CSV table of C-alpha atoms in Angstrom, one decimal:
chain,number,residue,atom,x,y,z
A,479,UNK,CA,322.0,15.9,-89.7
A,480,UNK,CA,325.0,15.0,-93.1
A,481,UNK,CA,326.8,17.6,-94.0
A,482,UNK,CA,325.5,19.8,-97.1
A,483,UNK,CA,327.7,18.2,-99.1
A,484,UNK,CA,327.1,14.5,-98.3
A,485,UNK,CA,323.3,15.4,-98.4
A,486,UNK,CA,323.8,16.7,-102.6
A,487,UNK,CA,325.5,13.0,-103.1
A,488,UNK,CA,323.0,11.6,-101.0
A,489,UNK,CA,320.0,13.0,-103.2
A,490,UNK,CA,321.6,13.0,-106.9
A,491,UNK,CA,322.4,9.7,-106.1
A,492,UNK,CA,318.7,8.6,-107.0
A,493,UNK,CA,318.9,11.1,-110.0
A,494,UNK,CA,321.5,9.7,-111.5
A,495,UNK,CA,320.4,6.3,-111.7
A,496,UNK,CA,316.4,7.8,-113.0
A,497,UNK,CA,318.9,10.0,-115.5
A,498,UNK,CA,321.4,7.1,-116.9
A,499,UNK,CA,317.9,4.6,-116.8
A,500,UNK,CA,315.7,6.7,-119.3
A,501,UNK,CA,319.5,7.0,-121.6
A,502,UNK,CA,319.1,3.4,-121.5
A,503,UNK,CA,316.2,2.7,-122.2
A,504,UNK,CA,315.8,5.6,-125.3
A,505,UNK,CA,319.1,3.6,-126.5
A,506,UNK,CA,316.8,0.4,-126.2
A,507,UNK,CA,313.6,1.8,-127.5
A,508,UNK,CA,316.1,3.0,-131.0
A,509,UNK,CA,317.5,-0.4,-131.8
A,510,UNK,CA,314.1,-2.1,-130.8
A,511,UNK,CA,312.5,0.2,-133.4
A,512,UNK,CA,314.8,-0.3,-136.1
A,513,UNK,CA,314.9,-3.9,-135.9
A,514,UNK,CA,313.3,-5.8,-138.9
A,515,UNK,CA,312.0,-9.2,-139.0
A,516,UNK,CA,310.8,-11.5,-142.4
A,517,UNK,CA,308.6,-14.2,-142.8
A,518,UNK,CA,309.6,-16.2,-146.8
A,519,UNK,CA,307.1,-16.5,-149.4
A,520,UNK,CA,307.6,-18.3,-152.5
A,521,UNK,CA,305.6,-17.6,-155.0
A,522,UNK,CA,303.7,-21.1,-156.6
A,523,UNK,CA,303.9,-22.6,-159.0
A,524,UNK,CA,301.6,-21.1,-161.9
A,525,UNK,CA,300.7,-24.4,-163.8
A,526,UNK,CA,301.1,-27.5,-161.3
A,527,UNK,CA,301.0,-31.6,-163.5
A,528,UNK,CA,298.1,-32.4,-165.5
A,529,UNK,CA,298.7,-36.0,-163.0
A,530,UNK,CA,300.6,-36.7,-160.5
A,531,UNK,CA,304.0,-38.0,-161.0
A,532,UNK,CA,304.7,-39.3,-157.7
A,533,UNK,CA,302.0,-41.2,-154.4
A,534,UNK,CA,301.7,-39.6,-151.4
A,535,UNK,CA,304.6,-37.5,-149.8
A,536,UNK,CA,305.1,-36.4,-146.2
A,537,UNK,CA,307.5,-33.5,-145.1
A,538,UNK,CA,309.9,-35.0,-142.7
A,539,UNK,CA,312.1,-32.5,-141.3
A,540,UNK,CA,314.4,-29.4,-142.2
A,541,UNK,CA,317.6,-27.8,-140.4
A,542,UNK,CA,319.7,-25.3,-141.5
A,543,UNK,CA,323.6,-25.9,-142.3
A,544,UNK,CA,325.7,-23.3,-139.2
A,545,UNK,CA,325.7,-20.4,-139.6
A,546,UNK,CA,322.6,-20.4,-141.5
A,547,UNK,CA,320.9,-22.0,-138.6
A,548,UNK,CA,320.5,-18.5,-136.6
A,549,UNK,CA,317.9,-16.1,-136.4
A,550,UNK,CA,319.5,-13.4,-137.6
A,551,UNK,CA,320.5,-12.5,-141.3
A,552,UNK,CA,323.6,-14.1,-142.6
A,553,UNK,CA,326.0,-11.0,-144.0
A,554,UNK,CA,328.8,-11.9,-146.4
A,555,UNK,CA,330.7,-8.9,-146.4
A,556,UNK,CA,333.0,-7.7,-150.2
A,557,UNK,CA,335.9,-8.3,-147.9
A,558,UNK,CA,334.8,-11.7,-147.3
A,559,UNK,CA,333.6,-11.6,-143.9
A,560,UNK,CA,330.6,-13.2,-142.5
A,561,UNK,CA,328.6,-11.5,-140.2
A,562,UNK,CA,325.2,-11.3,-138.1
A,563,UNK,CA,323.2,-9.2,-139.4
A,564,UNK,CA,322.0,-7.6,-135.7
A,565,UNK,CA,318.8,-5.0,-137.3
A,566,UNK,CA,317.7,-8.2,-139.0
A,567,UNK,CA,316.1,-11.3,-138.6
A,568,UNK,CA,313.9,-14.5,-140.0
A,569,UNK,CA,309.8,-14.4,-137.7
A,570,UNK,CA,310.9,-18.1,-137.6
A,571,UNK,CA,313.6,-20.5,-137.6
A,572,UNK,CA,314.7,-20.1,-142.0
A,573,UNK,CA,314.6,-23.6,-142.5
A,574,UNK,CA,310.7,-23.9,-140.5
A,575,UNK,CA,309.7,-20.7,-142.7
A,576,UNK,CA,311.2,-23.0,-146.1
A,577,UNK,CA,309.9,-26.4,-144.6
A,578,UNK,CA,305.7,-25.0,-144.7
A,579,UNK,CA,306.9,-23.2,-147.9
A,580,UNK,CA,308.4,-26.4,-150.0
A,581,UNK,CA,305.1,-28.3,-148.7
A,582,UNK,CA,302.8,-25.7,-150.3
A,583,UNK,CA,305.0,-25.5,-153.6
A,584,UNK,CA,305.1,-29.3,-153.9
A,585,UNK,CA,301.6,-29.0,-153.2
A,586,UNK,CA,301.2,-27.3,-155.8
A,587,UNK,CA,303.0,-28.7,-158.2
A,588,UNK,CA,301.1,-31.8,-158.5
A,589,UNK,CA,303.7,-33.9,-158.5
A,590,UNK,CA,302.6,-35.7,-156.0
A,591,UNK,CA,298.6,-37.4,-155.2
A,592,UNK,CA,299.1,-35.8,-151.6
A,593,UNK,CA,301.4,-33.1,-149.7
A,594,UNK,CA,300.8,-34.0,-145.4
A,595,UNK,CA,302.5,-32.3,-143.1
A,596,UNK,CA,305.2,-33.8,-140.4
A,597,UNK,CA,302.5,-33.1,-137.9
A,598,UNK,CA,299.8,-35.4,-139.6
A,599,UNK,CA,299.2,-38.2,-138.6
A,600,UNK,CA,299.0,-39.8,-141.8
A,601,UNK,CA,301.2,-42.1,-143.4
A,602,UNK,CA,303.0,-41.9,-146.7
A,603,UNK,CA,305.6,-44.2,-148.8
A,604,UNK,CA,307.7,-40.8,-149.6
A,605,UNK,CA,309.0,-38.3,-146.8
A,606,UNK,CA,311.3,-35.6,-147.2
A,607,UNK,CA,313.9,-34.4,-146.0
A,608,UNK,CA,315.5,-31.1,-146.5
A,609,UNK,CA,318.7,-29.0,-145.4
A,610,UNK,CA,319.3,-25.2,-145.8
A,611,UNK,CA,323.3,-24.8,-147.2
A,612,UNK,CA,323.1,-21.7,-147.2
A,613,UNK,CA,320.8,-18.2,-146.8
A,614,UNK,CA,322.4,-14.9,-146.7
A,615,UNK,CA,322.9,-11.8,-149.0
A,616,UNK,CA,326.2,-11.9,-150.8
A,617,UNK,CA,328.1,-7.9,-151.5
A,618,UNK,CA,330.7,-9.6,-152.4
A,619,UNK,CA,328.8,-10.2,-156.1
A,620,UNK,CA,328.5,-6.6,-158.3
A,621,UNK,CA,325.1,-6.7,-157.0
A,622,UNK,CA,324.6,-7.9,-153.5
A,623,UNK,CA,322.9,-10.9,-154.3
A,624,UNK,CA,319.3,-12.5,-151.9
A,625,UNK,CA,321.2,-16.2,-152.1
A,626,UNK,CA,319.8,-19.3,-150.7
A,627,UNK,CA,320.7,-23.2,-151.0
A,628,UNK,CA,318.8,-25.9,-150.3
A,629,UNK,CA,318.7,-30.2,-150.0
A,630,UNK,CA,315.9,-32.4,-150.7
A,631,UNK,CA,316.5,-35.9,-150.2
A,632,UNK,CA,313.1,-38.5,-151.4
A,633,UNK,CA,312.7,-41.2,-148.7
A,634,UNK,CA,311.6,-44.3,-149.1
A,635,UNK,CA,309.6,-44.6,-146.4
A,636,UNK,CA,308.1,-48.4,-146.6
A,637,UNK,CA,312.0,-50.0,-146.4
A,638,UNK,CA,313.5,-50.7,-142.9
A,639,UNK,CA,316.6,-48.5,-143.7
A,640,UNK,CA,314.9,-45.8,-145.4
A,641,UNK,CA,316.7,-45.9,-148.2
A,642,UNK,CA,317.4,-42.7,-150.2
A,643,UNK,CA,315.0,-42.6,-153.4
A,644,UNK,CA,316.8,-38.9,-154.4
A,645,UNK,CA,318.4,-36.3,-153.5
A,646,UNK,CA,319.6,-32.5,-154.9
A,647,UNK,CA,321.0,-30.0,-154.1
A,648,UNK,CA,319.8,-26.2,-155.8
A,649,UNK,CA,320.9,-22.6,-155.3
A,650,UNK,CA,318.7,-19.4,-155.9
A,651,UNK,CA,319.4,-16.4,-156.3
A,652,UNK,CA,318.1,-13.3,-156.6
A,653,UNK,CA,319.2,-9.0,-156.8
A,654,UNK,CA,319.0,-6.8,-154.2
A,655,UNK,CA,316.6,-3.8,-156.1
A,656,UNK,CA,317.7,-1.7,-152.8
A,657,UNK,CA,318.3,-1.5,-148.3
A,658,UNK,CA,314.6,-1.1,-148.4
A,659,UNK,CA,312.3,-3.5,-146.3
A,660,UNK,CA,310.5,-4.4,-149.0
A,661,UNK,CA,312.7,-4.8,-151.1
A,662,UNK,CA,315.2,-7.4,-149.0
A,663,UNK,CA,312.3,-9.2,-148.5
A,664,UNK,CA,311.0,-9.4,-152.2
A,665,UNK,CA,314.7,-10.8,-153.2
A,666,UNK,CA,314.9,-13.9,-151.0
A,667,UNK,CA,311.6,-14.5,-151.7
A,668,UNK,CA,312.3,-14.7,-155.8
A,669,UNK,CA,315.6,-16.8,-154.5
A,670,UNK,CA,313.7,-19.4,-152.1
A,671,UNK,CA,311.4,-19.9,-155.5
A,672,UNK,CA,314.0,-20.0,-157.9
A,673,UNK,CA,315.4,-22.8,-155.6
A,674,UNK,CA,312.7,-24.8,-155.0
A,675,UNK,CA,311.3,-24.6,-159.3
A,676,UNK,CA,314.7,-26.1,-160.0
A,677,UNK,CA,314.4,-29.2,-156.9
A,678,UNK,CA,310.7,-29.7,-158.8
A,679,UNK,CA,312.1,-29.5,-162.2
A,680,UNK,CA,314.7,-32.3,-161.6
A,681,UNK,CA,312.2,-34.3,-159.9
A,682,UNK,CA,310.1,-34.3,-162.4
A,683,UNK,CA,312.8,-36.3,-165.0
A,684,UNK,CA,313.0,-38.8,-162.2
A,685,UNK,CA,311.5,-42.4,-162.4
A,686,UNK,CA,310.9,-43.3,-158.7
């Protein structure tokens, strides 16, 4: 038989482990409940062009430049420091979300006869590559801003060397009205819509 003080220690250890487990679980649950995930939803063009200007298009790869290739929201603080927001993230990779939204936007614009997804077996004479140059919440301005910069590159898929037909970059910005979840989502949606609108407006002016 163990001495009384030894028996108390042996009995207390499992209780401490259980209690610490409860505290840890509560803290983890609180952290999980505070996390927010967002998708991106661009507003589609209200008036497509009357007649397609270009042949069929196939969406190719999209990627994000570091540090914007993470699932977490990137925040630029007022002091210039750039950090990841642990509690705010994208539901999928930003460049994949933007690829799908770009495809939908270009389809609705009517600029191309048809727009095919990268997973489609259809062949198209042109392909579009995209780069997310930046996607962040910028607190360096007088008002916090959602910022999205995109680069589109149009390639000739019929050429052996995949000749670049056109390339352009555009930035969309939208002020953040509050830290409310709906306002954060709306600001990034508006910034994405603006960037896509600028790129498609430039596409209308080129001749291929």
